[in-house]
Coordinates of C-alpha atoms in Angstrom, one line a residue:
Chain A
X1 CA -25.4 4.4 12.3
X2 CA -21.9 4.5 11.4
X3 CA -18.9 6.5 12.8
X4 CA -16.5 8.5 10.8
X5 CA -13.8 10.8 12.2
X6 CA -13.7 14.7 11.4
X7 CA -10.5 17.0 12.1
X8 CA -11.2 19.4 14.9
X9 CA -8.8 22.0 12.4
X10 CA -9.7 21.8 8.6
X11 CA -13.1 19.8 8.5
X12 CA -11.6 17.2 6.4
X13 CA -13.9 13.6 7.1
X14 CA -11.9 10.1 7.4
X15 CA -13.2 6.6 7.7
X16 CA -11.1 5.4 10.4
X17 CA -9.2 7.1 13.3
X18 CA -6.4 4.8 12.5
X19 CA -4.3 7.4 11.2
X20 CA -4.5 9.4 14.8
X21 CA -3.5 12.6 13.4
X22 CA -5.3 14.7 10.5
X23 CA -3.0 14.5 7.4
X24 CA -4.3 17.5 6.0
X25 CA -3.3 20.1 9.1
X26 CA -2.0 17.4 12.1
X27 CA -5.5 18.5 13.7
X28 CA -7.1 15.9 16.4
X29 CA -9.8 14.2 15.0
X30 CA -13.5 13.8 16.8
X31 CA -15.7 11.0 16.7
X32 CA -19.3 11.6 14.6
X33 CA -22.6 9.1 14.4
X34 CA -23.9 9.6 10.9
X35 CA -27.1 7.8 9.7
X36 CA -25.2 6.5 6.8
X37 CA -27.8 7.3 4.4
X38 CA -26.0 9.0 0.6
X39 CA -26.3 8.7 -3.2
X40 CA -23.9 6.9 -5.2
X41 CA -21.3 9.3 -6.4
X42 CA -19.5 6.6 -8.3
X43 CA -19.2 2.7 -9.1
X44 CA -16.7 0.1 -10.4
X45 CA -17.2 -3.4 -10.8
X46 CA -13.1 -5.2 -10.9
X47 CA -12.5 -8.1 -13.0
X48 CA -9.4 -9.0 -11.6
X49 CA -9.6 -8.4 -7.6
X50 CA -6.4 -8.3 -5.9
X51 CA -5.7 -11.6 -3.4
X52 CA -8.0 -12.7 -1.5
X53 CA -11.1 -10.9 -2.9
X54 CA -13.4 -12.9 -5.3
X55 CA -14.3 -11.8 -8.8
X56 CA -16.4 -9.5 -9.5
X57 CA -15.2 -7.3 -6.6
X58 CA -17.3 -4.4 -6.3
X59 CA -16.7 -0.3 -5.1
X60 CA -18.9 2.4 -4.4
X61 CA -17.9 5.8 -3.5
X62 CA -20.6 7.5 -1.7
X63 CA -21.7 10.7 -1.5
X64 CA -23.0 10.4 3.1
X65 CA -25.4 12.7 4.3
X66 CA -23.3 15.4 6.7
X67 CA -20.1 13.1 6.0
X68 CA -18.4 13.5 2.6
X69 CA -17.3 10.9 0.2
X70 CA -17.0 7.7 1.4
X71 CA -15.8 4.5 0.2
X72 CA -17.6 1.1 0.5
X73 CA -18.0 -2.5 -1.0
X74 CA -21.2 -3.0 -2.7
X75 CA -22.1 -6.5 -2.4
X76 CA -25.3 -6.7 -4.1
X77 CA -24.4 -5.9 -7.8
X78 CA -23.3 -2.6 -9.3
X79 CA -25.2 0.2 -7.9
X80 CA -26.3 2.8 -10.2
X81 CA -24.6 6.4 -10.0
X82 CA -26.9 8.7 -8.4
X83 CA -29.0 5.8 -6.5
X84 CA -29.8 6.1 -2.6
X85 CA -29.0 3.9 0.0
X86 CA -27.2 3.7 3.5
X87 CA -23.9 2.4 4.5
X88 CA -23.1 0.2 7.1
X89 CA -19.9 -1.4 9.1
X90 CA -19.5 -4.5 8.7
X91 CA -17.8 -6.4 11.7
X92 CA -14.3 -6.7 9.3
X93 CA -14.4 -2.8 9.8
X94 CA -15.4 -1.9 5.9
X95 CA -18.4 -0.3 5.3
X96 CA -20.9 -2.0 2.7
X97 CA -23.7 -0.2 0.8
X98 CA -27.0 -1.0 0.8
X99 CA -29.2 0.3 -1.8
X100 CA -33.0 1.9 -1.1
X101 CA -35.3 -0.9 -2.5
Chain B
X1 CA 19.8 25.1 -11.0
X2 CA 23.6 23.9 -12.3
X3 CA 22.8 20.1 -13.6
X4 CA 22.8 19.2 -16.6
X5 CA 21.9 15.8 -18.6
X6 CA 25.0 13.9 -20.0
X7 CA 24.0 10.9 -21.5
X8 CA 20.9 8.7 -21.3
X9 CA 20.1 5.0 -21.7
X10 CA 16.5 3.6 -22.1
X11 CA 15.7 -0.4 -22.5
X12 CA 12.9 -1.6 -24.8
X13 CA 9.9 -2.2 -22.6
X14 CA 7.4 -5.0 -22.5
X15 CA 7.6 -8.7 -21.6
X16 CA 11.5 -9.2 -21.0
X17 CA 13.0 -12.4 -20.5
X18 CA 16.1 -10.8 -18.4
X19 CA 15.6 -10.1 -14.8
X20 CA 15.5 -6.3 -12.6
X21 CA 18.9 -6.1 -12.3
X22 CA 20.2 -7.2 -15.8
X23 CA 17.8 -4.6 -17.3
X24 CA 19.1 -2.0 -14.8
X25 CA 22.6 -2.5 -15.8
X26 CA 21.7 -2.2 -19.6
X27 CA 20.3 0.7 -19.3
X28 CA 23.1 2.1 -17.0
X29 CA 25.9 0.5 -19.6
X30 CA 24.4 2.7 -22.8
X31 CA 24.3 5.9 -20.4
X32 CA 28.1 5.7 -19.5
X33 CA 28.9 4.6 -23.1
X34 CA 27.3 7.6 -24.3
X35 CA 28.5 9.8 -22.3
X36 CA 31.3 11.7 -22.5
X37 CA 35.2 10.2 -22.0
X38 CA 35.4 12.7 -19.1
X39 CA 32.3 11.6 -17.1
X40 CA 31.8 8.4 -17.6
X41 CA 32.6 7.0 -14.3
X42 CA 30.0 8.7 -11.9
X43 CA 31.0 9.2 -8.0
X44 CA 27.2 8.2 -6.8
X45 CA 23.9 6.2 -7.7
X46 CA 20.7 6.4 -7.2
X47 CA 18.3 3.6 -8.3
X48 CA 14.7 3.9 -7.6
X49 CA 12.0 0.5 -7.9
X50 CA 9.0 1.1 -6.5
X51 CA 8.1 -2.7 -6.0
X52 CA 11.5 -4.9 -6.2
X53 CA 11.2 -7.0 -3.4
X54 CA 7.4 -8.1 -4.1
X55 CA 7.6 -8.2 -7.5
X56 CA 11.2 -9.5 -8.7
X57 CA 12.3 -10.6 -5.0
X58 CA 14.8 -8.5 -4.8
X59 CA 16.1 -6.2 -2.1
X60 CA 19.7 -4.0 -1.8
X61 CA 19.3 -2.5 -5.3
X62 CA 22.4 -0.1 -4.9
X63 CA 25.3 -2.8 -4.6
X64 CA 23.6 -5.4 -6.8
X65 CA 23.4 -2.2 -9.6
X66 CA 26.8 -0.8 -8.5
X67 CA 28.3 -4.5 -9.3
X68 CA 26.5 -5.2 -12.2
X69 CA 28.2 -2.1 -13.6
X70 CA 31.6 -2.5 -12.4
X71 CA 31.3 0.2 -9.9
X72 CA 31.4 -1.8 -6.7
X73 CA 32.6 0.7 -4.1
X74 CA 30.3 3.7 -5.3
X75 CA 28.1 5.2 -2.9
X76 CA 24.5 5.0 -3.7
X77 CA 20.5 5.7 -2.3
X78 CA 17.3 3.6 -3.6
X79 CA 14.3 5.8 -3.9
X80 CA 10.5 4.7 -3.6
X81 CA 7.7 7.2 -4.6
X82 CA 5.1 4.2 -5.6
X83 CA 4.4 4.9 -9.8
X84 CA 6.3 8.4 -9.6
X85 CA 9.6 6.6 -8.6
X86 CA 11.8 7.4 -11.3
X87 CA 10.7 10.8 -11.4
X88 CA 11.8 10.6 -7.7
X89 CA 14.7 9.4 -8.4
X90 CA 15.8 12.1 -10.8
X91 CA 14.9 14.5 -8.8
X92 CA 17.5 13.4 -6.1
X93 CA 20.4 12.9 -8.5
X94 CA 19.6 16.2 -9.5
X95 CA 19.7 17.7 -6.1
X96 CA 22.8 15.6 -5.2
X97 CA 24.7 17.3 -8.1
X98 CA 22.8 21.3 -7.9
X99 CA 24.7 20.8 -3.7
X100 CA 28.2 20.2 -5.3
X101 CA 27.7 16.7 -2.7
X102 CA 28.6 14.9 -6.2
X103 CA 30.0 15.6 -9.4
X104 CA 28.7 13.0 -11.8
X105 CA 25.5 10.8 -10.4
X106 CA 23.8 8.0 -12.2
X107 CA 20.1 7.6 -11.5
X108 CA 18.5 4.3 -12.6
X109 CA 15.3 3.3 -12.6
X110 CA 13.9 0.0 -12.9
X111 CA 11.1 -2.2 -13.1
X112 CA 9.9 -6.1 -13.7
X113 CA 6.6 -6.7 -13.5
X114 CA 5.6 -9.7 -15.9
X115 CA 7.1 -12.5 -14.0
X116 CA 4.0 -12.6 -11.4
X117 CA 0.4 -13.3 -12.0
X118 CA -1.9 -10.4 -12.9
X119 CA -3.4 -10.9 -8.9
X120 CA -0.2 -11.1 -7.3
X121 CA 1.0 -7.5 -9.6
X122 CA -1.9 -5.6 -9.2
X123 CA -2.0 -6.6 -5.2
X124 CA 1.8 -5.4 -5.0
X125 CA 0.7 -2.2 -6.5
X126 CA -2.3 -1.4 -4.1
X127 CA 0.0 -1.4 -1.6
X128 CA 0.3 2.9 -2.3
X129 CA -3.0 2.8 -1.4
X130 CA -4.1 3.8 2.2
X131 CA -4.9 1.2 4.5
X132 CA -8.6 1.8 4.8
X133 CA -8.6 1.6 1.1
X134 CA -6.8 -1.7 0.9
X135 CA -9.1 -3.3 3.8
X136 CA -12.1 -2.8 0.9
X137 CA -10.1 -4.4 -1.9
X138 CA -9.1 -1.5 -3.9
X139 CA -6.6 -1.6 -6.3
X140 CA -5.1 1.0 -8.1
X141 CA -7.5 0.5 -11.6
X142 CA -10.7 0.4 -9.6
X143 CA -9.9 3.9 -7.1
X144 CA -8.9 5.3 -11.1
X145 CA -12.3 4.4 -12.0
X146 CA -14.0 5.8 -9.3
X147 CA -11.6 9.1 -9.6
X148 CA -12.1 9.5 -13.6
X149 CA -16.2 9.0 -13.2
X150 CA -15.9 12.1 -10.6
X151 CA -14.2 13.6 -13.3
X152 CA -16.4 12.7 -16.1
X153 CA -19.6 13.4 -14.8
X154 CA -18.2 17.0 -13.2
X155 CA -17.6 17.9 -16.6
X156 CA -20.2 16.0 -18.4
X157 CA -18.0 13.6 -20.6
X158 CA -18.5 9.8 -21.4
X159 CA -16.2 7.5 -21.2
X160 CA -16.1 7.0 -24.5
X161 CA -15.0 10.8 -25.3
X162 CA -11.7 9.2 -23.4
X163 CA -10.9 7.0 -26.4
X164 CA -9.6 10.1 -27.2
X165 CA -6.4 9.9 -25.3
X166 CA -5.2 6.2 -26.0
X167 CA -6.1 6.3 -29.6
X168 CA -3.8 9.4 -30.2
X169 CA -1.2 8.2 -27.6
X170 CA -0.8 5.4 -29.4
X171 CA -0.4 6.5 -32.7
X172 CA 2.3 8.4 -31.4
X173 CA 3.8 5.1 -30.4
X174 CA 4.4 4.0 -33.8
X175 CA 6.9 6.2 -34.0
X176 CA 8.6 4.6 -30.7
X177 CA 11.2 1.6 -31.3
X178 CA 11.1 1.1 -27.2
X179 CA 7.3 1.2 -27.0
X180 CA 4.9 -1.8 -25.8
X181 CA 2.5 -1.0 -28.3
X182 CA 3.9 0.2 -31.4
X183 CA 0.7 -0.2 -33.4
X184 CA -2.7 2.4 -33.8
X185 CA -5.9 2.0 -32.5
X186 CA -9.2 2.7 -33.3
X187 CA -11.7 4.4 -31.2
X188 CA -13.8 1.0 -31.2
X189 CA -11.1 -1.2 -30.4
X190 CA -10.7 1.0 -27.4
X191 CA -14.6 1.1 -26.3
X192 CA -15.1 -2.2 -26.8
X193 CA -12.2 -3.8 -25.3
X194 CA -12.5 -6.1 -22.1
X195 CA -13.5 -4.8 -19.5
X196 CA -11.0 -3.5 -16.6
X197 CA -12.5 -2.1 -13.7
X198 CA -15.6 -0.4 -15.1
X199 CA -15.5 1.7 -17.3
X200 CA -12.1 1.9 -17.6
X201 CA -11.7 -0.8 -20.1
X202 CA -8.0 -2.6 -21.1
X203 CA -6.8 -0.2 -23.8
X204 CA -7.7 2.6 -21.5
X205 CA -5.5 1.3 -18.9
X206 CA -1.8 1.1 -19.3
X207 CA 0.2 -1.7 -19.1
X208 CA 2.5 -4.3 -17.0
X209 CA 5.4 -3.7 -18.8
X210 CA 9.6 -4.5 -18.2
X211 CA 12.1 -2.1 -18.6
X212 CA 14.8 0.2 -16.6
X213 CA 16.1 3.9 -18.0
X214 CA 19.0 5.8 -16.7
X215 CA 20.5 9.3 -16.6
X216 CA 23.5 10.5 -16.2
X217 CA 23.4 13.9 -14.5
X218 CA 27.0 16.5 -13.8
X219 CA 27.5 20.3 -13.9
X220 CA 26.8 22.0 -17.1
X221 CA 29.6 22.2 -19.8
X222 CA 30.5 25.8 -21.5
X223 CA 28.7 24.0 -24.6
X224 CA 24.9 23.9 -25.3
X225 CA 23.3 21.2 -23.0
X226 CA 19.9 20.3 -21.8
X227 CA 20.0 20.9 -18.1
X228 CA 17.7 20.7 -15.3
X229 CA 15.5 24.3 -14.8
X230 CA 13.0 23.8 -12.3
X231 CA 11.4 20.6 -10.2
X232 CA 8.8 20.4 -8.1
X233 CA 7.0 17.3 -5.7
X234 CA 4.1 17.1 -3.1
X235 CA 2.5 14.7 -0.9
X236 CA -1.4 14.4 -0.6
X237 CA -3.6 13.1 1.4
X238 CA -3.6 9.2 1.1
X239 CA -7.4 8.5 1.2
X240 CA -8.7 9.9 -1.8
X241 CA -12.1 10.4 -0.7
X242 CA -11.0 12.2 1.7
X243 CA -9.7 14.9 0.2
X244 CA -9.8 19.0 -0.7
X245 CA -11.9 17.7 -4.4
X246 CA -12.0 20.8 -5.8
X247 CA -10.8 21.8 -8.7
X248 CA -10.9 17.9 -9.0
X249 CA -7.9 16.4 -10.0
X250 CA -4.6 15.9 -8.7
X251 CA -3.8 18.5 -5.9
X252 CA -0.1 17.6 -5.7
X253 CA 0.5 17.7 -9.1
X254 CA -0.5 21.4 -8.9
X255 CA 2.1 21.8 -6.1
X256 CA 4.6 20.7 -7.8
X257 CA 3.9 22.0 -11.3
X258 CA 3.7 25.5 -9.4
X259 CA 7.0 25.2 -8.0
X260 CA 8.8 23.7 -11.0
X261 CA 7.4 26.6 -13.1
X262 CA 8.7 29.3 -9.8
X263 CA 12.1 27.4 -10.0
X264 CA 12.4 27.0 -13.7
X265 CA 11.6 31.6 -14.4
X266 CA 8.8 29.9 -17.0
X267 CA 5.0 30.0 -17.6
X268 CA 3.1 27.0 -19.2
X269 CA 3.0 29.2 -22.1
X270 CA 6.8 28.7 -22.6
X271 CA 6.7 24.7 -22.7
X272 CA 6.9 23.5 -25.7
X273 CA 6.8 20.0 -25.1
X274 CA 5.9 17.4 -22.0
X275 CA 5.2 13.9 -20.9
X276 CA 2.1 13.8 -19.1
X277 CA 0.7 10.2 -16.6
X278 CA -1.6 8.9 -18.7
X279 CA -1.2 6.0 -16.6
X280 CA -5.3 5.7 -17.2
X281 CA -6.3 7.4 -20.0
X282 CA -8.9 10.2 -18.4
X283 CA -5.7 11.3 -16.1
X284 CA -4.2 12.8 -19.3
X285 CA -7.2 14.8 -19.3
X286 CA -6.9 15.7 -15.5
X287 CA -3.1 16.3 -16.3
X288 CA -3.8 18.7 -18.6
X289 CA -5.7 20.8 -16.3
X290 CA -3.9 20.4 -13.3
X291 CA -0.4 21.8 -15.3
X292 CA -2.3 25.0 -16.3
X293 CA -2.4 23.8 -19.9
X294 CA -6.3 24.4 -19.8
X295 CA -8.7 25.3 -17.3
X296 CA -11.1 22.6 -15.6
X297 CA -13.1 20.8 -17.8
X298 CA -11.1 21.7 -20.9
X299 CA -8.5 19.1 -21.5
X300 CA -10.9 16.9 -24.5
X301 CA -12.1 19.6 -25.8
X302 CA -7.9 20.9 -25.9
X303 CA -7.2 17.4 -26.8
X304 CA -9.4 17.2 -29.7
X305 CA -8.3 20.6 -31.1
X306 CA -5.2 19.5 -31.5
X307 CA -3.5 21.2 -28.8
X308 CA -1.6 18.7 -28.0
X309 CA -0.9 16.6 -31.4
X310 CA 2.9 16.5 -31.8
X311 CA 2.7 19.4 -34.3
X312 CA 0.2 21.1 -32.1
X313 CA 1.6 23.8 -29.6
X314 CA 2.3 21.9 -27.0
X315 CA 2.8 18.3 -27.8
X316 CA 1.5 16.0 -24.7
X317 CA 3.6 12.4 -24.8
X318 CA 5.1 12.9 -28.5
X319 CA 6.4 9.4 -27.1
X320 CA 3.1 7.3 -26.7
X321 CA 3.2 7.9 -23.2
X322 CA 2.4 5.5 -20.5
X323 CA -0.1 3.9 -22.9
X324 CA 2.1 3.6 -25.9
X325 CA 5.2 2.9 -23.9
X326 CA 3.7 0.6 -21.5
X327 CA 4.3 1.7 -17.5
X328 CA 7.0 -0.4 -15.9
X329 CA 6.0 1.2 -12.5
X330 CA 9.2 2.1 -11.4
X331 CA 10.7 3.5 -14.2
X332 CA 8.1 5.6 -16.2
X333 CA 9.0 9.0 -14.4
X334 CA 12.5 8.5 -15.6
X335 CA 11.7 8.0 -19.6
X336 CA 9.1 10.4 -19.1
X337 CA 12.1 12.8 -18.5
X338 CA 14.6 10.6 -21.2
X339 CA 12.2 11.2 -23.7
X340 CA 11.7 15.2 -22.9
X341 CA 15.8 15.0 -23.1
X342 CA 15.7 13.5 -26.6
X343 CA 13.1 15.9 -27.4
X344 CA 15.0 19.3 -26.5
X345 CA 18.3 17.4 -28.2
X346 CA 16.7 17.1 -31.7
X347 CA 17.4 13.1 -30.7
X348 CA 13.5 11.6 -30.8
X349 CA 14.0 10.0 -34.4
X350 CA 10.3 9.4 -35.8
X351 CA 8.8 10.7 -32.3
X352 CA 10.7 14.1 -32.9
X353 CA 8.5 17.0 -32.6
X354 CA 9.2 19.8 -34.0
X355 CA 12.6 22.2 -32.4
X356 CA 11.5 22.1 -28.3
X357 CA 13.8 24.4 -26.1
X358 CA 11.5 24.2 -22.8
X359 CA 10.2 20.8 -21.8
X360 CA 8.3 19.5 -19.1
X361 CA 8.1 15.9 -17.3
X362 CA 4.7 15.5 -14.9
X363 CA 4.7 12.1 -13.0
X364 CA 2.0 10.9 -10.5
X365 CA 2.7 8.3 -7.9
X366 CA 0.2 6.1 -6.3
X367 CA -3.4 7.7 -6.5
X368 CA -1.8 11.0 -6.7
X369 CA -0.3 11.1 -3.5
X370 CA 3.2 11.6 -4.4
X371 CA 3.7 13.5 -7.9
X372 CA 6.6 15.1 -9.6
X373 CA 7.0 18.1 -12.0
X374 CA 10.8 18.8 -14.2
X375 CA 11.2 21.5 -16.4
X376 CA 14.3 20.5 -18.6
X377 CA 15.8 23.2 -21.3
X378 CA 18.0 23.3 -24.2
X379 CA 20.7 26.4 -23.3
X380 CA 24.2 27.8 -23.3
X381 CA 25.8 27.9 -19.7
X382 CA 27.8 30.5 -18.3

């Protein structure tokens, strides 16, 4: 399960509850459990990772189940667009995808 | 609105050997010698960098630009809007004159880049990025990629349709003696260049690039001038995954492009030439739709019609844009708008495109969280 935060006013879905306040509308923002489970909406693969990432750095955007776009570090190759799989938090606080087979 | 554009000054841009402040004050120096007798001591500055103290270590812009141009004692702001700054930065010299708080402001934007590592540059420049964003790694190529293949595969387009964009923008170059890249390139140089941050490759990416422009911005004079007509700027939400994605592309670009037009009393019809952030090439595309110039999903297919060529009917970056000019952060919104001036004056040399009255100047900073819209025109005052 992962967490993500959802304004009370506009809907809008964010990662963190770091930023307090909705940007969108200044709405309070709720906690919500999600499965984690999406499809790849997009992928990059970054030769030149900025400091203290390794190359090939890795990105997915993914498309959550119930919870919007979200963005994550895929760490077993570059996932195909499209491709299922579930995200999870890793104890730095980013989420990491994990493809289906 | 009652400001008009005096003078300008543009460096070369590219690998420089001279340092932030040395190219500030050359571009500053051929502003004021080119403008006229009676204005060429301005009562305020504005300098915008978006990056100075990561990338050139150094802070206090205002007084280190006030006494490289022998204007110690002038009062001054520094403007940051992340890759949007110099767009910024016009747009408060502009706003400083239109409120009779000054008579004659100098805005100066500049930029150096190439004296860090590639690493040290692009970590500098993720730093417009949202936190959550930066904890994962991004940088500023790899949330484009992940933007333009939303983009692409709304509209179902390959990234090698973009070629497109970079191999007409610079072509356009040529005609540019302060491009990066004066020279053409071929569809297949641009599809099979190294690898960026997939698939955006190199030569769909633009440039770390030097440079610095200025402007030199007072009331209108009873004689023809190009003046300021309309501006427009919004904020958006920082993370871009989380926000409002439709129509996809740049929300606060379509803020601002709706109040410039309100401001300016024009339509996108009654542009007749612009400078577009093509600071990746599929934005052009996403530029193009978010300033009204087509509707969603249509700016290759405009592109490649010609719409846009510089004898099209509405030339997009007659200059090379961000891709032929290379994108000293800092500094691109400014020559966006320097270029649109030389435009509407008849002044663009080889770049010249045909006789513009109405031009337009569209800058995005960071991911699109901060972008900038300025409607200059060619007219008599009152």
């Amino acid at each position: 399960m992962i967490t993500v935060f959802v304004c009370s006013g506009c809907g809008l879905h964010f990662p963190s509850d770091e930023i307090r306040r909705c940007p969108e509308c200044g709405g309070t923002l709720s906690a919500k459990e999600l499965e984690g489970r999406g499809r790849v909406a997009a992928a990059t693969e970054l030769s030149v990772p900025p400091e203290g990432w390794a190359a090939p750095h890795r990105l997915v955007l993914a498309q959550v189940d119930g919870g919007g776009l979200l963005l994550a570090l895929a760490t077993s190759g570059t996932p195909e667009v499209g491709s299922t799989g579930r995200l999870v938090r890793r104890p730095e606080g980013q989420l990491s995808w994990q493809g289906d087979g | 609105m009652s400001v008009a554009i005096a003078s300008t000054g543009l460096t070369k841009f590219g690998r420089r050997n001279e340092g932030l402040i040395e190219l500030l004050v050359e571009a500053g120096r051929e502003a004021l010698e080119g403008a006229p007798a009676s204005a060429r001591r301005p009562d305020c500055v504005v300098v915008g960098s978006m990056a100075a103290g990561a990338l050139a270590g150094l802070e206090s812009l205002v007084p280190r630009v006030a006494n490289g141009l022998g204007l110690a004692g002038l009062p001054g702001w520094r403007v940051e809007s992340a890759s949007a700054t110099g767009a910024g930065a016009f747009q408060l010299g502009a706003h400083l004159v239109a409120s009779s708080a000054f008579e004659r402001v100098l805005v100066l934007a500049g930029e150096k880049m190439t004296a860090q590592a590639t690493g040290s540059t692009t970590t500098a420049l993720a730093r417009s990025l949202s936190a959550n964003e930066v904890r994962h790694g991004a940088t500023m190529p790899s949330m484009a990629s992940l933007l333009s293949q939303l983009y692409l595969a709304r509209y179902h387009l390959s990234i090698e349709d973009v070629a497109e964009v970079t191999v007409r923008n610079r072509a356009c170059a040529q005609g540019n003696p302060k491009a990066q890249f004066p020279s053409a390139v071929t569809a297949a140089q641009v599809n099979e260049s190294r690898m960026v941050s997939s698939p955006l490759r190199l030569l769909h990416v633009s440039a770390i690039s030097d440079g610095a422009g200025a402007v030199l911005l007072t009331r209108p004079s009873s004689r023809e001038s190009v003046v300021v007509r309309g501006m427009g700027q919004a904020t958006d939400v920082l993370e871009v995954a989380s926000r409002p994605m439709e129509p996809l592309g740049f929300r606060a670009t379509r803020q601002a492009a709706r109040a410039a037009y309100d401001q300016a009393g024009v339509g996108r019809k009654e542009v007749q030439t612009s400078e577009v952030h093509d600071a990746f090439a599929p934005f052009q595309l996403i530029d193009l739709e978010d300033l009204g110039f087509c509707g969603p999903g249509e700016g290759l297919a405009w592109t490649r019609a010609g719409r846009g060529d510089p004898n099209g009917v509405l030339p997009v970056n007659p200059s090379g844009g961000l891709l032929g000019r290379g994108h000293p952060v800092g500094v691109s919104g400014l020559a966006q708008i320097i270029e649109v001036d030389r435009q509407l004056r008849g002044e663009a040399g080889r770049m010249q495109a045909g006789s513009p009255r109405v031009g337009l100047a569209q800058s995005v900073g960071g991911l699109g969280s901060h972008n900038f819209v300025t409607i200059l025109g060619r007219e008599q005052s009152a």
